[in-house]
Amino acid sequence: MARRGAVLELTALVAVAGMALAACGGGGTAGPGGGDASTIRVLDYYNNEPDRSVYAKTLDTCGQQAGVKIEREVVPGASLIPKVLQQASSRTLPDVLMLDNPDVQQIAATGALAPISDFGLSTDGYAEGVVSASTFEGKVYGLQPVTNTIGLFYNKDLLAEAGITPPTTWDELKTAAAALTKGERYGVAFSAVADYEGAWQFLPFMWSNGGDETNIAGPETAQALQLWVDLVNSGSASRSVLNWGQADVKDQFAAGNAAMMVNGPWQFPALDKVQGLNYDVVPIPVPRAGATAVAPLGGETWTLPQTGNAARQAKAAEIVKCLNTDDTQLALASERNTVPTKTALRERFVSEVPRMAAFTAQVQTARSRTGKLGAEWPATATKIYTAVQTAITGGASPQQALQQAQNG
Amino acid sequence: MGEVATATRRVPAAALPARLREPWWAPRRRERLLQVAFLVPAVLYLALFFGYPVVQNVVMGFQEYTTRTFYTGEAPWVGLDNYATVLASPLFGQAMLNTVLFTVGSIAGQFCIGLAIAVFFQRKFPLSGLLRSLLLLPWLIPLIVSGAVWRWILDQDNGALNRFLGGLGLVGENPGWLTSTSLALIAVIGVNIWIGIPFNTTILYGGLQDVPEELYEAAALDGATGWRAFRHVTWPLLRPVVNVVLVLGVVYTIKVLDIILGLTGGGPANATQTIATQSYHLSFREFRFGEGAALGNVLIVISLVFALLYLRANRKAVRG
């Protein structure tokens, strides 16, 4: 979800236009689910480099090992769910389906996915938060090889110039952001956009302070929102955070318009291309010294749709298993700037890819968005970003804005 | 459809009783069958691509239609529950008000500026043809592209508009065109006006071309020139075209989605949330397809009222 833009979503509309038709016409046909198990259909949304070719290579290797040909289809992020729903109704789901982790329970609830235990796959050794995202009514519906989260990026030159060390607590964040705000440059940038990205960026602040998504009207969440409001009202962050997606935040940071930003490791390739930009990442600052940072888990899960063809499903399970071996997890993590989901691999990973240290540390304590709420998450995410926007625009105090959203 | 209906009506009424008594192979009846056969493709097309989705959407509004439905086909009937949820939501009032303000504001702006430009281009001057075609540009640029460009222009800190205003010394503090709850709707309306001007200009310009030159000459002899000529010659003769432009404008504007999503995503704090964007959000972001459909149906009913007005206006225009 992290990278879906509002504009991209429009492409989904086109795909969706055919959905109503398919919804009624489907049911009877077996679709391409029949036939032999020599080719395996894969659907994912890795349509950008380097992800696209990294997965092309990995999938082909796994296909060779399983003795099958991989027939891969890649769609833009926003078109994936409409496509999956259309395929679900016409019974043409692929053999291996990639889903953004907060969508897994939603799709599992339809009955279109097979539990991985049917194929002897297990989640032993996986980080608990990662598994909870794939679990629906006690059963696990997919394996996620790598995960990611968000951290605090900082411009090393600007901080050094001001003699500031990267902030670790909210107070330090406020002080540092204020000190780094100068002329047209803001101290910090984040995304408070009217979209799930805005909610996703708010979660580490909310969760680290003990906020709970099952009741967002609690004082802990209000304090976290107060921090964001203070950063904007003091001028340390631009009011434009209300309209910035994470890609816009990255652009502001890259252009030197912000000295620090909240963002994820998928921005590394773009930031590395910026000449003269020296940056590093630390975990998201916590409310008090010694508190634990609790960030949300990102990344995608590989699931096994119910295609009704046992032989093909078995082969598909081999592919998913192959995508999750220790070696594949490590390779995917270093090539895609993500973190392996098996806890035992972390130390080795950080020693091999030191710049992922901050994110790897955050993943230890991170939670999934759908762990508590499941399919209710989209409705709550909407409430969260609406309250964030109401408070930052001054429409209500953080406490009132959250209470209104909770009641809404 | 309008023309087809009038064409079939032109069959002399006196012939009707005689025709009813004739066998089907009689020449007149065969002609009638042929007429029907010509209609079939159009009717089929309309039923398949317009009728079916609308009916499906209406039905969906009464169902608990979720992601589950796509796989299982089960969509329990919930009566008016979806409508009750959607209409009772505190957001509905705001979205409705925004929809009205957005539509009225956009149409007023598009129409006035479009008409002014059309009247201006009525005079022949060098390069007027080239200028008139350049005017169509907003229409030709994909909405997603113009949305992205406008988002950059309207940016609070580094946007071209605020740089320009700041350079002129017009504003002390940068206005948050897309980030202030009081300005965002105005900014979005402004962009939509920009997009709608070519449509209004083109249609109105066409209407103006149909006003006979002699009438202006005669009016000028009577002392009516300039504003008075417009008031007493142009405007009355342009009225049928104006009706059509306005009604079509409403139908096009009320459902605008891409521009709002591209500029603000309905924010800040729902300040630019309309019925259309809210319906989209419910269906495709929260997967509450039933509620999204219910809200969409509200929009369909409003559009239908204006569509009927359009048909009436169109009939008048054709006759006029």
XYZ file of C-alpha atoms in Angstrom:
728
model
C 0.000 0.000 0.000
C 2.846 2.236 0.788
C 3.461 3.254 -2.761
C -0.012 3.479 -4.186
C -0.667 6.993 -5.446
C -4.088 8.591 -5.579
C -3.619 9.239 -9.249
C -2.715 5.663 -9.980
C -5.948 4.595 -8.422
C -7.748 5.991 -11.403
C -6.380 3.186 -13.482
C -8.240 0.904 -11.153
C -11.494 2.491 -12.223
C -11.002 1.257 -15.733
C -10.348 -2.256 -14.559
C -13.343 -2.061 -12.294
C -15.717 -1.092 -15.068
C -15.760 -4.671 -16.262
C -16.122 -6.045 -12.779
C -19.889 -5.813 -12.464
C -20.306 -7.756 -15.681
C -17.905 -10.434 -14.588
C -19.586 -10.651 -11.193
C -22.789 -11.889 -12.733
C -21.458 -13.919 -15.606
C -18.919 -15.910 -13.617
C -19.358 -19.090 -11.677
C -19.839 -21.786 -14.251
C -16.614 -21.881 -16.166
C -13.495 -23.563 -14.954
C -11.286 -21.007 -16.705
C -7.623 -21.716 -17.313
C -7.492 -23.522 -13.959
C -7.800 -26.813 -15.776
C -5.039 -28.514 -17.689
C -1.658 -29.822 -16.659
C 0.667 -28.454 -14.043
C 3.566 -27.569 -16.345
C 2.910 -23.826 -16.228
C 2.114 -21.817 -13.134
C 0.328 -18.477 -13.389
C 1.645 -15.750 -11.091
C 0.083 -12.339 -10.478
C 1.824 -9.461 -8.667
C 2.155 -5.668 -8.688
C 5.932 -5.260 -8.816
C 5.811 -3.049 -11.889
C 8.752 -0.807 -10.951
C 12.461 -1.460 -11.084
C 14.370 -2.940 -9.367
C 11.488 -5.018 -7.922
C 10.188 -6.111 -11.300
C 13.349 -7.778 -12.508
C 14.438 -9.007 -9.080
C 11.230 -10.986 -8.843
C 11.383 -12.059 -12.488
C 14.734 -13.664 -11.760
C 13.665 -15.196 -8.446
C 10.424 -16.592 -9.820
C 12.200 -18.144 -12.795
C 14.757 -19.800 -10.538
C 11.987 -21.196 -8.348
C 10.078 -22.320 -11.428
C 13.093 -24.255 -12.687
C 13.514 -25.947 -9.328
C 9.874 -26.990 -9.317
C 10.064 -28.033 -12.955
C 7.388 -25.615 -14.146
C 7.224 -22.645 -16.466
C 6.273 -19.358 -14.814
C 3.650 -17.294 -16.587
C 3.840 -13.992 -14.751
C 1.445 -11.072 -15.000
C 2.331 -7.713 -13.470
C -0.299 -5.016 -12.901
C -0.016 -1.537 -11.338
C -0.541 -1.513 -7.557
C -3.956 0.080 -7.610
C -5.366 -2.355 -10.185
C -4.444 -5.484 -8.278
C -7.474 -5.789 -5.990
C -10.043 -4.983 -8.719
C -8.300 -7.578 -10.883
C -8.315 -10.170 -8.110
C -12.015 -9.609 -7.410
C -12.821 -9.956 -11.086
C -10.778 -13.147 -11.302
C -12.404 -14.451 -8.125
C -15.864 -14.110 -9.639
C -14.913 -15.604 -12.995
C -12.880 -18.393 -11.338
C -9.717 -17.423 -13.189
C -7.465 -16.692 -10.218
C -3.752 -17.341 -10.784
C -1.950 -20.215 -9.089
C 0.278 -17.892 -7.091
C -1.097 -14.539 -6.027
C 0.821 -11.720 -4.416
C -1.181 -9.496 -2.076
C -0.260 -6.400 -0.093
C -0.209 -7.697 3.490
C -3.179 -5.620 4.811
C -5.348 -7.035 1.998
C -4.678 -10.710 2.757
C -7.405 -11.124 5.369
C -9.896 -9.277 3.187
C -9.301 -11.698 0.316
C -8.981 -14.740 2.593
C -12.434 -13.881 3.986
C -13.923 -14.432 0.528
C -12.860 -18.071 0.592
C -10.744 -17.647 -2.538
C -7.477 -18.591 -0.831
C -6.214 -21.922 0.451
C -4.595 -22.182 3.917
C -0.874 -22.847 3.526
C -1.065 -25.693 6.035
C -2.907 -27.662 3.300
C 0.435 -27.871 1.514
C 2.651 -28.540 4.518
C 3.956 -24.987 4.703
C 4.401 -23.362 8.082
C 5.326 -20.022 9.592
C 7.756 -21.375 12.177
C 10.529 -18.887 12.784
C 8.662 -15.958 11.194
C 8.185 -12.662 13.009
C 4.893 -12.718 14.871
C 3.571 -9.456 13.413
C 4.145 -10.685 9.872
C 2.252 -13.901 10.512
C -0.679 -12.082 12.122
C -1.262 -10.124 8.904
C -1.676 -13.375 6.955
C -3.855 -15.066 9.539
C -7.630 -15.180 9.157
C -9.819 -17.069 11.619
C -6.891 -19.035 12.973
C -5.494 -20.139 9.616
C -2.500 -18.746 7.747
C -3.111 -17.843 4.103
C 0.285 -16.856 2.795
C 4.010 -16.511 3.320
C 5.759 -13.172 3.244
C 9.488 -13.450 2.458
C 10.427 -9.864 3.296
C 8.878 -6.943 5.091
C 9.565 -3.254 5.532
C 8.547 -0.365 7.736
C 9.193 3.339 8.074
C 11.953 5.201 9.865
C 13.329 8.709 10.251
C 15.630 9.744 7.388
C 17.957 12.635 8.062
C 20.239 14.772 5.948
C 23.681 14.186 7.451
C 25.183 17.433 6.154
C 22.388 19.641 7.458
C 22.386 18.018 10.890
C 26.165 18.195 11.155
C 26.117 21.841 10.100
C 23.641 22.631 12.883
C 25.504 20.432 15.360
C 22.478 18.232 15.944
C 22.447 14.495 16.552
C 19.528 12.489 15.114
C 16.540 12.729 17.507
C 15.445 9.679 19.457
C 12.522 11.115 21.479
C 9.567 13.333 20.632
C 11.076 16.273 22.542
C 14.340 15.888 20.685
C 12.423 15.636 17.418
C 10.617 18.923 18.122
C 13.831 20.703 19.142
C 15.822 19.345 16.224
C 13.069 20.114 13.706
C 12.770 23.679 15.007
C 16.540 24.201 14.903
C 16.792 22.808 11.375
C 13.976 25.008 10.032
C 15.642 27.835 8.206
C 14.450 30.072 5.388
C 12.537 27.936 2.947
C 13.710 24.710 4.520
C 11.582 22.794 6.987
C 12.962 20.702 9.819
C 10.911 17.625 9.107
C 8.501 16.238 6.492
C 5.929 13.465 6.724
C 2.771 12.425 4.930
C -0.584 13.333 6.493
C -2.411 12.914 3.193
C -6.106 12.023 2.957
C -5.312 8.425 2.088
C -4.161 5.231 3.756
C -0.575 6.459 3.402
C -1.380 9.208 5.883
C -2.690 6.673 8.410
C 0.301 4.385 7.843
C 2.745 7.205 8.603
C 0.854 8.178 11.759
C 0.826 4.645 13.168
C 4.402 4.530 14.561
C 3.732 7.678 16.603
C 0.347 6.399 17.745
C 1.493 2.871 18.552
C 4.772 3.863 20.241
C 2.722 5.964 22.646
C 0.401 3.052 23.429
C -2.447 4.109 21.138
C -4.880 1.420 20.062
C -6.582 1.172 16.686
C -9.645 -0.534 18.165
C -10.439 2.739 19.928
C -8.673 5.725 18.455
C -10.307 8.148 20.893
C -7.840 7.278 23.675
C -5.502 9.943 25.140
C -2.372 8.111 23.886
C -3.433 8.581 20.264
C -4.410 12.198 20.962
C -0.916 12.905 22.352
C 0.668 11.476 19.219
C -1.591 13.618 17.059
C -0.711 16.645 19.208
C 2.945 16.060 18.267
C 2.114 16.263 14.545
C -0.072 19.330 15.099
C 2.710 21.020 17.071
C 5.278 20.281 14.362
C 3.053 21.896 11.727
C 1.819 24.823 13.846
C 5.328 25.709 14.982
C 6.393 25.874 11.363
C 8.864 22.991 11.700
C 6.849 21.041 9.145
C 5.037 22.439 6.133
C 1.253 22.615 6.148
C 1.557 20.868 2.773
C 2.051 17.590 4.649
C -1.757 17.446 4.318
C -1.390 16.915 0.595
C 1.909 15.036 0.388
C 2.044 11.356 -0.345
C 5.227 9.510 0.642
C 6.717 10.064 -2.813
C 6.180 13.827 -2.418
C 7.826 13.709 1.011
C 10.814 11.979 -0.570
C 10.979 14.675 -3.274
C 10.992 17.430 -0.643
C 13.778 15.699 1.288
C 15.783 15.048 -1.876
C 15.451 18.696 -2.907
C 16.762 19.844 0.472
C 13.419 21.387 1.443
C 13.269 19.209 4.539
C 16.160 18.182 6.792
C 14.439 15.030 8.076
C 11.579 12.892 6.848
C 9.475 9.897 7.802
C 9.729 7.351 4.990
C 10.588 3.809 4.023
C 13.587 1.990 2.537
C 11.927 1.698 -0.886
C 13.076 5.314 -1.356
C 16.752 4.301 -1.241
C 17.189 3.843 -5.015
C 15.670 7.257 -5.786
C 17.622 9.017 -3.022
C 20.895 7.386 -4.064
C 20.537 8.998 -7.479
C 20.448 12.507 -5.969
C 23.869 14.083 -6.277
C 25.321 15.503 -3.103
C 22.673 14.084 -0.802
C 24.159 12.426 2.274
C 21.544 10.738 4.360
C 21.065 8.055 6.963
C 18.158 6.499 8.836
C 17.312 6.101 12.524
C 14.246 4.509 14.119
C 11.166 6.721 14.549
C 11.579 8.838 17.741
C 9.677 7.518 20.757
C 7.558 9.482 23.281
C 10.059 9.125 26.146
C 13.647 7.939 26.382
C 13.669 4.181 26.794
C 10.212 3.636 25.234
C 9.871 1.077 22.449
C 9.178 2.181 18.889
C 6.230 0.264 17.438
C 6.014 0.725 13.686
C 3.627 -0.790 11.109
C 4.773 -3.670 8.901
C 4.731 -3.314 5.147
C 5.482 -5.702 2.343
C 3.639 -8.282 0.306
C 2.494 -11.825 0.924
C 2.465 -14.720 -1.538
C -0.813 -16.616 -1.373
C -2.292 -19.730 -2.979
C -5.744 -19.230 -4.543
C -8.274 -22.075 -4.658
C -7.974 -22.939 -8.323
C -9.568 -26.359 -7.966
C -6.590 -28.116 -9.545
C -4.696 -30.059 -6.891
C -1.625 -30.755 -9.032
C -1.184 -27.124 -9.935
C -1.824 -25.970 -6.380
C 0.886 -28.330 -5.155
C 3.338 -26.875 -7.674
C 2.280 -23.352 -6.720
C 2.985 -24.167 -3.072
C 6.492 -25.263 -4.092
C 7.035 -21.866 -5.686
C 5.870 -20.034 -2.553
C 8.083 -22.257 -0.422
C 11.043 -21.521 -2.685
C 10.378 -17.753 -2.425
C 10.698 -18.132 1.337
C 13.875 -20.152 1.818
C 16.564 -18.522 3.953
C 18.697 -17.764 0.923
C 15.839 -16.259 -1.082
C 14.741 -14.135 1.863
C 18.249 -12.767 2.277
C 18.708 -12.172 -1.443
C 15.324 -10.466 -1.836
C 15.953 -8.360 1.261
C 19.291 -7.003 0.097
C 18.221 -6.484 -3.522
C 14.902 -4.849 -2.642
C 15.936 -2.926 0.501
C 13.612 -4.908 2.720
C 13.985 -7.028 5.868
C 13.824 -10.851 6.021
C 10.780 -12.060 7.948
C 12.548 -14.990 9.608
C 13.894 -13.644 12.889
C 16.968 -15.895 12.836
C 18.234 -14.211 9.656
C 18.328 -10.694 10.998
C 21.812 -10.533 12.464
C 23.377 -11.974 9.344
C 21.336 -9.606 7.211
C 22.346 -6.458 9.096
C 26.006 -7.454 8.948
C 25.683 -7.879 5.171
C 23.526 -4.773 4.575
C 24.399 -2.308 7.360
C 22.209 0.492 6.085
C 19.111 -1.557 6.764
C 20.014 -1.652 10.489
C 17.487 0.963 11.628
C 14.640 -0.674 9.727
C 15.622 -4.154 10.857
C 15.637 -2.956 14.465
C 12.172 -1.436 14.029
C 10.775 -4.597 12.478
C 11.548 -6.535 15.707
C 8.791 -4.699 17.549
C 6.610 -3.747 14.592
C 2.967 -4.782 14.225
C 0.714 -5.439 11.290
C -2.134 -3.085 10.484
C -4.679 -5.865 10.253
C -3.485 -7.899 13.260
C -6.295 -6.632 15.490
C -8.876 -5.350 13.033
C -8.627 -7.670 10.044
C -10.997 -6.605 7.282
C -12.116 -3.635 9.420
C -8.753 -1.953 8.933
C -9.687 0.174 5.865
C -12.599 1.783 7.747
C -10.384 2.572 10.754
C -7.542 3.837 8.574
C -10.029 6.256 7.012
C -11.016 7.455 10.490
C -7.389 7.907 11.497
C -6.360 10.002 8.508
C -9.569 12.029 8.686
C -8.886 12.876 12.343
C -5.263 13.711 11.547
C -6.393 16.089 8.797
C -9.090 17.672 10.964
C -6.590 18.362 13.755
C -3.837 19.713 11.507
C -6.220 22.041 9.650
C -7.370 23.333 13.029
C -10.913 22.042 12.639
C -10.816 20.525 16.128
C -8.362 19.675 18.889
C -6.625 16.299 18.471
C -8.798 14.763 21.190
C -12.031 16.085 19.652
C -11.010 15.200 16.101
C -10.262 11.602 17.106
C -13.472 11.344 19.118
C -15.512 12.620 16.154
C -13.811 10.170 13.806
C -14.327 7.277 16.223
C -18.047 8.087 16.508
C -18.369 8.931 12.777
C -32.916 8.624 -29.311
C -34.679 11.963 -29.689
C -34.427 12.009 -33.456
C -35.394 8.377 -33.792
C -38.519 8.928 -31.749
C -39.611 11.866 -33.841
C -38.794 10.008 -37.061
C -41.060 7.108 -36.250
C -43.750 9.491 -35.121
C -43.807 11.027 -38.575
C -45.708 8.049 -39.966
C -49.085 9.581 -40.839
C -51.513 8.923 -38.016
C -54.370 8.298 -40.427
C -52.608 5.227 -41.814
C -52.551 3.457 -38.475
C -55.930 1.702 -38.316
C -55.566 0.394 -41.906
C -52.098 -0.958 -41.158
C -53.272 -2.916 -38.155
C -55.576 -4.946 -40.320
C -52.898 -5.827 -42.847
C -50.942 -9.098 -42.705
C -47.269 -8.882 -41.649
C -45.948 -9.385 -45.167
C -47.849 -6.434 -46.548
C -45.391 -3.745 -47.754
C -46.212 -1.264 -44.997
C -45.861 -3.774 -42.250
C -42.580 -4.943 -43.738
C -41.369 -1.392 -43.721
C -42.344 -1.204 -40.078
C -40.434 -4.403 -39.321
C -37.439 -3.017 -41.127
C -37.600 0.080 -38.958
C -37.634 -2.070 -35.856
C -34.710 -4.103 -37.182
C -32.703 -0.933 -37.588
C -33.437 -0.040 -33.990
C -32.408 -3.397 -32.549
C -28.608 -2.883 -32.531
C -28.917 0.490 -30.807
C -31.415 -0.815 -28.270
C -29.267 -3.867 -27.561
C -26.205 -1.702 -27.142
C -28.010 0.629 -24.761
C -29.467 -2.235 -22.754
C -26.120 -4.005 -22.455
C -23.817 -1.102 -21.759
C -26.142 1.406 -20.087
C -29.206 -0.448 -18.888
C -27.473 -3.451 -17.338
C -24.875 -1.567 -15.278
C -27.495 0.869 -14.000
C -29.875 -1.918 -13.013
C -26.997 -3.827 -11.437
C -25.967 -0.738 -9.494
C -29.512 -0.160 -8.272
C -29.780 -3.774 -7.125
C -26.344 -3.613 -5.494
C -27.538 -0.661 -3.418
C -29.999 -2.986 -1.680
C -27.455 -5.750 -1.038
C -24.671 -6.412 1.384
C -22.144 -6.569 -1.407
C -18.574 -7.137 -0.191
C -15.338 -8.630 -1.480
C -16.791 -11.968 -0.392
C -19.622 -11.602 -2.879
C -17.217 -11.707 -5.794
C -16.138 -15.219 -4.916
C -19.248 -16.748 -3.368
C -21.865 -14.832 -5.344
C -23.785 -14.354 -2.090
C -25.122 -10.844 -1.633
C -27.760 -10.829 1.108
C -30.686 -8.465 0.561
C -30.583 -5.736 3.191
C -33.403 -3.491 2.020
C -32.708 0.152 2.740
C -29.868 -0.459 5.215
C -27.189 0.823 2.863
C -29.157 3.980 2.201
C -29.786 4.479 5.913
C -26.054 4.111 6.693
C -24.932 6.364 3.897
C -27.538 9.094 4.369
C -27.152 9.144 8.164
C -23.368 9.487 7.950
C -22.240 12.938 9.134
C -20.206 13.103 5.957
C -23.260 12.967 3.679
C -24.397 16.513 4.445
C -20.954 17.913 3.836
C -20.432 15.864 0.683
C -23.817 16.982 -0.655
C -23.069 20.632 0.099
C -19.648 20.296 -1.532
C -21.227 18.643 -4.572
C -23.706 21.512 -4.945
C -21.046 24.199 -4.445
C -18.642 22.425 -6.784
C -21.264 21.995 -9.494
C -22.778 25.472 -9.256
C -19.378 27.158 -8.948
C -17.871 25.209 -11.835
C -20.825 25.751 -14.152
C -21.105 29.469 -13.370
C -17.393 30.000 -13.992
C -17.158 27.815 -17.082
C -20.254 29.290 -18.644
C -19.487 32.965 -18.060
C -15.874 32.740 -19.179
C -16.765 30.370 -22.021
C -19.461 32.726 -23.270
C -17.204 35.765 -23.016
C -14.514 34.013 -25.048
C -17.029 32.757 -27.607
C -18.397 36.291 -28.111
C -14.859 37.600 -28.357
C -13.958 35.119 -31.092
C -17.053 36.057 -33.063
C -15.046 38.967 -34.432
C -12.641 37.996 -37.121
C -9.061 38.994 -36.444
C -5.654 37.652 -37.517
C -4.741 34.295 -35.980
C -8.176 33.957 -34.376
C -8.494 30.431 -35.754
C -5.153 29.412 -34.266
C -5.984 30.975 -30.913
C -9.336 29.246 -30.860
C -7.723 25.863 -31.393
C -5.135 26.571 -28.683
C -8.057 27.199 -26.379
C -8.972 23.547 -26.699
C -5.736 22.481 -25.039
C -7.128 21.892 -21.533
C -9.561 19.516 -23.161
C -6.837 17.558 -24.900
C -4.500 17.039 -21.943
C -5.227 13.872 -19.970
C -6.909 14.770 -16.679
C -4.286 12.904 -14.672
C -1.565 15.009 -16.231
C -3.335 18.312 -15.735
C -4.175 17.258 -12.168
C -0.493 16.639 -11.410
C 0.534 19.945 -12.982
C -2.098 21.894 -11.069
C -1.071 20.212 -7.845
C 2.395 21.582 -8.433
C 1.121 25.038 -9.409
C -1.050 25.239 -6.288
C 1.551 23.908 -3.845
C 1.730 26.076 -0.766
C 5.494 26.506 -0.424
C 6.960 26.110 -3.878
C 3.930 26.376 -6.145
C 4.067 28.644 -9.170
C 0.896 30.490 -8.147
C 2.159 31.443 -4.696
C 5.553 32.391 -6.122
C 3.772 34.650 -8.582
C 1.504 36.212 -5.946
C 4.448 36.604 -3.586
C 6.506 38.254 -6.339
C 3.737 40.798 -6.869
C 3.615 41.361 -3.131
C -0.076 40.503 -3.103
C 0.008 38.057 -0.225
C 1.913 38.154 3.024
C 1.665 34.515 3.951
C 1.395 31.787 1.315
C -2.243 30.705 0.960
C -2.681 26.948 1.285
C -4.706 26.428 -1.875
C -4.934 22.674 -1.396
C -4.255 22.454 2.338
C -6.668 24.962 3.830
C -10.225 23.792 4.438
C -11.567 27.167 3.338
C -9.572 27.415 0.098
C -9.324 23.837 -1.162
C -12.833 23.660 -2.610
C -12.319 27.021 -4.327
C -9.032 25.813 -5.817
C -10.588 22.584 -7.056
C -13.501 24.515 -8.588
C -10.996 26.831 -10.247
C -9.168 23.943 -11.889
C -12.445 22.392 -13.003
C -13.496 25.725 -14.547
C -10.232 25.755 -16.493
C -11.007 22.272 -17.789
C -14.600 23.129 -18.700
C -13.992 26.372 -20.590
C -13.150 24.733 -23.969
C -16.395 22.741 -23.948
C -18.498 25.794 -23.163
C -16.657 28.002 -25.628
C -16.910 25.487 -28.457
C -20.622 24.842 -28.128
C -21.519 28.491 -27.537
C -19.311 29.609 -30.410
C -21.191 27.195 -32.659
C -24.465 28.666 -31.430
C -23.261 32.192 -32.109
C -22.341 31.283 -35.692
C -26.007 30.441 -36.287
C -27.203 33.937 -35.410
C -27.841 35.609 -38.785
C -25.623 38.592 -39.495
C -28.581 40.550 -40.902
C -30.196 40.680 -37.497
C -27.223 42.564 -36.105
C -27.295 44.915 -39.080
C -31.004 45.546 -38.581
C -30.488 46.004 -34.850
C -27.632 48.419 -35.492
C -29.947 50.511 -37.683
C -32.318 50.672 -34.731
C -29.446 51.843 -32.543
C -28.784 48.514 -30.771
C -25.068 47.827 -30.701
C -22.621 46.376 -28.200
C -24.280 45.264 -24.980
C -27.804 46.043 -26.249
C -27.271 43.952 -29.365
C -26.093 41.083 -27.170
C -29.014 41.497 -24.780
C -31.749 41.719 -27.425
C -30.376 39.787 -30.404
C -27.663 37.331 -29.357
C -29.043 36.133 -26.028
C -32.617 35.270 -27.128
C -31.352 33.367 -30.171
C -28.687 31.608 -28.127
C -31.078 30.472 -25.401
C -31.684 26.914 -26.696
C -27.946 26.301 -26.971
C -27.405 27.803 -23.524
C -29.925 25.394 -22.043
C -28.146 22.439 -23.561
C -24.716 23.628 -22.421
C -25.878 24.214 -18.869
C -27.686 20.925 -18.450
C -24.868 18.896 -20.000
C -22.419 20.836 -17.839
C -24.271 19.849 -14.693
C -24.356 16.181 -15.662
C -20.639 16.211 -16.475
C -19.633 18.171 -13.381
C -21.674 16.417 -10.752
C -19.801 13.170 -11.312
C -16.273 14.631 -11.474
C -13.899 12.286 -9.700
C -10.440 12.236 -11.243
C -9.689 15.930 -10.786
C -10.615 15.909 -7.107
C -8.763 12.657 -6.415
C -5.722 13.964 -8.254
C -5.649 17.314 -6.474
C -6.713 16.656 -2.891
C -8.051 13.113 -2.560
C -11.143 14.650 -0.954
C -9.111 16.386 1.760
C -8.070 18.340 3.654
C -10.413 16.995 6.334
C -13.092 16.179 3.725
C -13.230 19.792 2.540
C -13.422 18.648 -1.078
C -15.268 15.390 -0.535
C -18.220 15.107 -2.940
C -20.865 12.436 -3.372
C -18.860 11.038 -6.286
C -15.531 10.815 -4.430
C -17.219 9.417 -1.322
C -18.976 6.754 -3.404
C -15.659 5.820 -5.000
C -13.989 5.642 -1.609
C -16.657 3.407 -0.098
C -16.632 0.989 -3.021
C -13.016 0.752 -4.029
C -11.052 1.776 -0.966
C -13.164 0.338 1.845
C -14.697 -2.485 -0.240
C -18.204 -1.584 0.958
C -19.668 -1.998 -2.493
C -23.299 -1.938 -1.351
C -22.943 1.418 0.390
C -20.884 2.805 -2.462
C -23.590 1.746 -4.902
C -26.295 3.350 -2.741
C -24.438 6.645 -2.803
C -23.832 6.234 -6.531
C -27.566 5.772 -7.027
C -28.240 9.090 -5.301
C -25.979 10.630 -7.902
C -27.738 8.780 -10.721
C -31.116 10.153 -9.618
C -29.775 13.712 -9.551
C -28.185 13.254 -12.972
C -31.403 11.741 -14.297
C -33.382 14.850 -13.360
C -30.944 16.954 -15.330
C -30.884 14.457 -18.185
C -34.655 14.817 -18.514
C -34.274 18.583 -18.491
C -31.671 18.155 -21.215
C -34.019 16.105 -23.376
C -36.670 18.795 -23.044
C -34.202 21.561 -23.773
C -32.837 19.617 -26.714
C -36.283 19.117 -28.182
C -36.914 22.836 -27.911
C -33.554 23.561 -29.487
C -34.264 21.222 -32.414
C -37.678 22.751 -32.969
C -36.559 26.309 -32.221
